[in-house]
Amino acid sequence: MRILFIGDVVGDRGVQMIQTYLPQLKRDLKPQATIVNGENSTPVGRGISQKIYKQLLASGADVVTMGNHTWDNKEIYDFIDDTTKLVRPANFPGKDVPGRGWTKLKVNQATLAVINLQGRVFLPPLDDPFAAADQLVTEIRKETPVIFVDFHGEVTSEKRAIALYLKGRVSAVVGTHTHVQTNDAQVIDHQTAFMSDAGMTGPAAGILGMQPASVISRFLNQRPARYEVETSEPGIMSGCVIDINDETGHATKIKPVLIDADHPYDR
């Protein structure tokens, strides 16, 4: 099985990059499943709308994952319970959290499970993601060994820790949230694919997708600032492609995907 994963889609420019390049990547890389993180995909860069969710699916996403901005666009409450293809962090506290923390899809004769988890370092204190992962993985492995984890976290140490903790029990742990693609893609002990952060998909000229002026101002004066999504060219699209043995659930290869001005897509 080959999985294509695309990192945090930011604003209108990110959705445009998905619409332009995702069909081309799928044509050339031929993944059997495509997962896109859409938690920053609204025009203001926080949350997701039903319209954008449908646009991501129409462009080729099979599953859309979320993160710490899951609830920022209140419209999500109107549709999250009606879909099996939108996954929010499984470790939100409480028993009656809308939506689902994982989903599954048939891929030829195999079943792929997709889990979304959120870290707790420098982020709101959700339930323990390690404990949540233990419970979910134990149950899911009764049905399939092919498990992909989008771990939405701030620090590389927490992401690396959960990848090592789940080594051999899941097929891949790929980080999101920091919007900068890391240079550490590997298959740990020939079992679990890992990458600290897949990077972002959106405007490349800003700071993590935001207009620079307000971000720089915040650093200079330490006062609250309203961040606005950068809308100018050029764009960037980041992610990775992972090959997995359907029978064992072990990853065999992971390779970064990067499209920007310095890495044009010329296939």
Short mmCIF file of C-alpha atoms in Angstrom, two decimals:
data_model
loop_
_atom_site.label_atom_id
_atom_site.label_comp_id
_atom_site.label_asym_id
_atom_site.label_seq_id
_atom_site.Cartn_x
_atom_site.Cartn_y
_atom_site.Cartn_z
CA MET A 1 0.00 0.00 0.00
CA ARG A 2 1.21 3.49 -0.81
CA ILE A 3 -0.03 6.46 1.25
CA LEU A 4 0.33 10.10 0.23
CA PHE A 5 0.13 12.53 3.13
CA ILE A 6 -0.08 16.31 2.71
CA GLY A 7 0.72 18.65 5.60
CA ASP A 8 -1.32 21.53 7.02
CA VAL A 9 -3.35 23.30 4.32
CA VAL A 10 -3.33 27.04 5.10
CA GLY A 11 -5.94 29.46 3.77
CA ASP A 12 -7.14 29.98 0.22
CA ARG A 13 -3.65 29.59 -1.21
CA GLY A 14 -3.32 26.18 0.42
CA VAL A 15 -6.63 25.00 -1.01
CA GLN A 16 -5.54 26.26 -4.43
CA MET A 17 -2.27 24.32 -4.17
CA ILE A 18 -4.25 21.17 -3.33
CA GLN A 19 -6.58 21.69 -6.27
CA THR A 20 -3.66 22.27 -8.64
CA TYR A 21 -1.09 19.71 -7.55
CA LEU A 22 -2.83 16.91 -5.65
CA PRO A 23 -4.37 15.38 -8.81
CA GLN A 24 -0.95 15.52 -10.47
CA LEU A 25 0.79 13.91 -7.50
CA LYS A 26 -1.79 11.15 -7.38
CA ARG A 27 -1.40 10.54 -11.10
CA ASP A 28 2.38 10.27 -10.86
CA LEU A 29 2.92 8.69 -7.42
CA LYS A 30 -0.12 6.40 -7.65
CA PRO A 31 -1.00 6.22 -3.93
CA GLN A 32 -3.78 3.91 -2.86
CA ALA A 33 -4.81 6.33 -0.09
CA THR A 34 -4.39 10.10 0.30
CA ILE A 35 -4.60 11.92 3.63
CA VAL A 36 -4.63 15.73 3.99
CA ASN A 37 -4.39 17.81 7.17
CA GLY A 38 -7.01 20.56 6.83
CA GLU A 39 -7.12 22.25 10.22
CA ASN A 40 -5.90 25.64 8.90
CA SER A 41 -7.76 25.61 5.60
CA THR A 42 -10.31 28.41 6.07
CA PRO A 43 -9.47 31.85 4.60
CA VAL A 44 -8.50 33.05 8.10
CA GLY A 45 -6.25 30.03 8.63
CA ARG A 46 -8.13 28.48 11.57
CA GLY A 47 -10.44 25.51 11.30
CA ILE A 48 -12.28 24.07 8.33
CA SER A 49 -15.65 24.65 6.65
CA GLN A 50 -17.91 22.12 5.01
CA LYS A 51 -17.32 23.73 1.61
CA ILE A 52 -13.53 23.44 1.96
CA TYR A 53 -13.81 19.92 3.35
CA LYS A 54 -15.73 18.92 0.21
CA GLN A 55 -13.18 20.72 -1.98
CA LEU A 56 -10.34 18.72 -0.42
CA LEU A 57 -12.21 15.47 -1.03
CA ALA A 58 -13.04 16.50 -4.61
CA SER A 59 -9.35 17.19 -5.23
CA GLY A 60 -8.40 13.67 -4.15
CA ALA A 61 -8.23 13.43 -0.36
CA ASP A 62 -9.61 10.21 1.10
CA VAL A 63 -9.30 11.37 4.73
CA VAL A 64 -8.91 14.87 6.22
CA THR A 65 -7.20 15.18 9.61
CA MET A 66 -7.32 18.10 12.03
CA GLY A 67 -5.49 19.51 15.08
CA ASN A 68 -5.59 22.26 17.69
CA HIS A 69 -7.76 24.53 15.49
CA THR A 70 -10.45 21.86 15.06
CA TRP A 71 -13.21 23.87 16.74
CA ASP A 72 -12.17 27.39 15.65
CA ASN A 73 -14.69 27.53 12.82
CA LYS A 74 -17.98 26.80 14.57
CA GLU A 75 -19.54 25.48 11.35
CA ILE A 76 -17.71 22.20 11.97
CA TYR A 77 -20.32 21.27 14.58
CA ASP A 78 -22.92 21.19 11.78
CA PHE A 79 -21.27 18.42 9.79
CA ILE A 80 -18.47 16.63 11.69
CA ASP A 81 -20.82 13.93 13.00
CA ASP A 82 -22.14 13.19 9.52
CA THR A 83 -18.87 12.15 7.92
CA THR A 84 -16.45 9.26 8.33
CA LYS A 85 -13.69 11.03 6.40
CA LEU A 86 -12.97 13.91 8.79
CA VAL A 87 -10.85 12.99 11.82
CA ARG A 88 -10.13 15.23 14.82
CA PRO A 89 -7.64 14.48 17.62
CA ALA A 90 -8.75 11.38 19.47
CA ASN A 91 -7.49 12.66 22.84
CA PHE A 92 -9.84 15.62 23.27
CA PRO A 93 -11.13 15.24 26.86
CA GLY A 94 -14.70 14.25 27.63
CA LYS A 95 -17.07 11.49 26.61
CA ASP A 96 -19.31 13.44 24.25
CA VAL A 97 -16.78 15.02 21.88
CA PRO A 98 -18.30 15.54 18.41
CA GLY A 99 -16.78 13.64 15.51
CA ARG A 100 -14.31 10.80 15.60
CA GLY A 101 -10.64 10.39 16.48
CA TRP A 102 -9.91 7.72 13.89
CA THR A 103 -11.40 6.18 10.80
CA LYS A 104 -10.79 3.31 8.43
CA LEU A 105 -11.04 2.74 4.71
CA LYS A 106 -10.74 -0.23 2.42
CA VAL A 107 -7.70 -0.19 0.17
CA ASN A 108 -8.03 -3.02 -2.32
CA GLN A 109 -8.07 -6.12 -0.08
CA ALA A 110 -6.55 -4.35 2.93
CA THR A 111 -7.89 -1.96 5.57
CA LEU A 112 -6.13 1.30 6.46
CA ALA A 113 -6.81 2.95 9.81
CA VAL A 114 -6.06 6.67 10.25
CA ILE A 115 -5.63 8.07 13.76
CA ASN A 116 -5.35 11.76 14.69
CA LEU A 117 -3.67 12.69 18.00
CA GLN A 118 -2.57 15.99 19.50
CA GLY A 119 0.50 16.59 21.65
CA ARG A 120 0.47 18.38 25.00
CA VAL A 121 3.80 20.24 25.03
CA PHE A 122 3.18 23.99 24.48
CA LEU A 123 -0.40 23.18 23.44
CA PRO A 124 -3.68 22.94 25.40
CA PRO A 125 -3.61 20.10 27.97
CA LEU A 126 -5.64 17.40 26.28
CA ASP A 127 -5.81 13.82 27.54
CA ASP A 128 -2.61 11.79 27.41
CA PRO A 129 -1.93 10.98 23.72
CA PHE A 130 0.23 7.99 24.66
CA ALA A 131 -2.58 6.41 26.66
CA ALA A 132 -5.09 7.24 23.93
CA ALA A 133 -2.80 5.66 21.34
CA ASP A 134 -2.40 2.52 23.46
CA GLN A 135 -6.14 2.02 23.68
CA LEU A 136 -6.88 2.77 20.03
CA VAL A 137 -4.01 0.78 18.54
CA THR A 138 -4.82 -2.27 20.65
CA GLU A 139 -8.39 -2.28 19.37
CA ILE A 140 -7.58 -1.39 15.75
CA ARG A 141 -4.90 -4.07 15.40
CA LYS A 142 -7.60 -6.70 15.95
CA GLU A 143 -8.82 -5.72 12.49
CA THR A 144 -5.76 -4.40 10.65
CA PRO A 145 -2.02 -3.85 11.21
CA VAL A 146 -1.94 -0.95 8.72
CA ILE A 147 -2.24 2.17 10.89
CA PHE A 148 -1.29 5.77 10.03
CA VAL A 149 -0.97 8.37 12.81
CA ASP A 150 -1.09 12.12 12.23
CA PHE A 151 0.46 13.47 15.44
CA HIS A 152 -0.31 17.17 15.72
CA GLY A 153 2.36 18.55 18.04
CA GLU A 154 4.64 21.47 18.74
CA VAL A 155 7.95 19.80 19.62
CA THR A 156 10.02 17.21 17.80
CA SER A 157 10.88 15.37 21.02
CA GLU A 158 7.23 14.52 21.75
CA LYS A 159 6.68 13.41 18.16
CA ARG A 160 9.80 11.28 18.17
CA ALA A 161 8.87 9.82 21.54
CA ILE A 162 5.44 8.62 20.45
CA ALA A 163 6.89 7.21 17.21
CA LEU A 164 9.35 5.12 19.23
CA TYR A 165 6.63 4.22 21.73
CA LEU A 166 4.41 2.92 18.93
CA LYS A 167 7.23 1.39 16.88
CA GLY A 168 6.14 -1.90 15.36
CA ARG A 169 2.52 -1.34 16.38
CA VAL A 170 1.68 1.30 13.78
CA SER A 171 2.82 1.74 10.19
CA ALA A 172 3.62 5.45 10.33
CA VAL A 173 3.75 8.45 12.64
CA VAL A 174 3.94 11.76 10.77
CA GLY A 175 3.93 15.08 12.60
CA THR A 176 1.95 18.19 11.73
CA HIS A 177 1.39 21.67 13.24
CA THR A 178 4.78 23.42 12.98
CA HIS A 179 4.38 24.09 9.22
CA VAL A 180 8.09 23.47 8.50
CA GLN A 181 9.10 20.24 6.78
CA THR A 182 11.77 18.40 8.72
CA ASN A 183 14.73 16.52 7.28
CA ASP A 184 14.36 13.37 9.36
CA ALA A 185 12.15 11.04 7.34
CA GLN A 186 13.07 7.43 8.13
CA VAL A 187 11.70 3.96 8.74
CA ILE A 188 12.51 3.12 12.35
CA ASP A 189 13.95 -0.40 12.68
CA HIS A 190 12.33 -1.41 9.37
CA GLN A 191 8.93 -1.12 11.03
CA THR A 192 7.42 2.36 11.48
CA ALA A 193 7.82 5.31 9.12
CA PHE A 194 8.48 8.61 10.88
CA MET A 195 8.83 12.28 10.02
CA SER A 196 8.73 15.00 12.68
CA ASP A 197 6.72 17.37 10.50
CA ALA A 198 5.32 17.04 7.01
CA GLY A 199 5.36 20.82 6.51
CA MET A 200 2.62 23.12 5.26
CA THR A 201 0.67 23.68 2.07
CA GLY A 202 -0.13 27.31 1.37
CA PRO A 203 1.54 30.70 0.94
CA ALA A 204 5.32 30.47 1.02
CA ALA A 205 6.05 34.19 1.36
CA GLY A 206 4.69 34.64 4.86
CA ILE A 207 5.69 33.28 8.26
CA LEU A 208 4.16 29.83 8.68
CA GLY A 209 1.42 30.98 6.30
CA MET A 210 0.73 34.29 8.03
CA GLN A 211 1.50 37.85 6.87
CA PRO A 212 4.93 38.82 8.26
CA ALA A 213 4.15 42.28 9.67
CA SER A 214 1.93 41.18 12.57
CA VAL A 215 4.15 38.23 13.45
CA ILE A 216 7.28 40.39 13.53
CA SER A 217 5.43 43.02 15.55
CA ARG A 218 4.57 40.39 18.16
CA PHE A 219 8.23 39.45 18.50
CA LEU A 220 9.30 43.09 18.76
CA ASN A 221 6.83 44.33 21.36
CA GLN A 222 5.40 41.16 22.96
CA ARG A 223 1.85 42.48 22.61
CA PRO A 224 -1.06 40.49 21.16
CA ALA A 225 -1.41 40.80 17.39
CA ARG A 226 -4.06 39.68 14.94
CA TYR A 227 -2.48 37.30 12.46
CA GLU A 228 -3.73 37.47 8.88
CA VAL A 229 -3.17 34.72 6.30
CA GLU A 230 -0.69 35.58 3.55
CA THR A 231 -2.40 35.51 0.17
CA SER A 232 0.38 36.31 -2.29
CA GLU A 233 2.40 34.03 -4.51
CA PRO A 234 4.39 31.85 -4.44
CA GLY A 235 2.87 28.74 -2.91
CA ILE A 236 4.32 25.69 -1.20
CA MET A 237 3.07 22.14 -0.90
CA SER A 238 4.63 19.72 1.57
CA GLY A 239 4.10 16.15 2.63
CA CYS A 240 5.43 12.64 2.22
CA VAL A 241 4.74 9.35 0.50
CA ILE A 242 4.97 6.08 2.42
CA ASP A 243 5.06 2.48 1.23
CA ILE A 244 3.65 -0.16 3.59
CA ASN A 245 3.54 -3.94 3.59
CA ASP A 246 -0.18 -4.79 3.79
CA GLU A 247 0.36 -8.08 5.59
CA THR A 248 2.76 -6.99 8.34
CA GLY A 249 1.73 -3.34 8.54
CA HIS A 250 5.41 -2.39 8.52
CA ALA A 251 6.57 0.55 6.43
CA THR A 252 9.23 -0.10 3.82
CA LYS A 253 9.91 3.45 2.60
CA ILE A 254 9.15 7.09 3.32
CA LYS A 255 10.04 9.98 1.04
CA PRO A 256 9.35 13.71 1.50
CA VAL A 257 7.21 15.59 -1.03
CA LEU A 258 7.99 19.28 -1.60
CA ILE A 259 6.75 21.67 -4.27
CA ASP A 260 7.78 25.32 -4.16
CA ALA A 261 9.67 27.92 -6.20
CA ASP A 262 12.97 26.14 -5.61
CA HIS A 263 11.44 22.69 -6.16
CA PRO A 264 9.04 23.06 -9.11
CA TYR A 265 6.87 20.14 -10.07
CA ASP A 266 8.03 19.33 -13.56
CA ARG A 267 6.90 15.75 -14.19
#
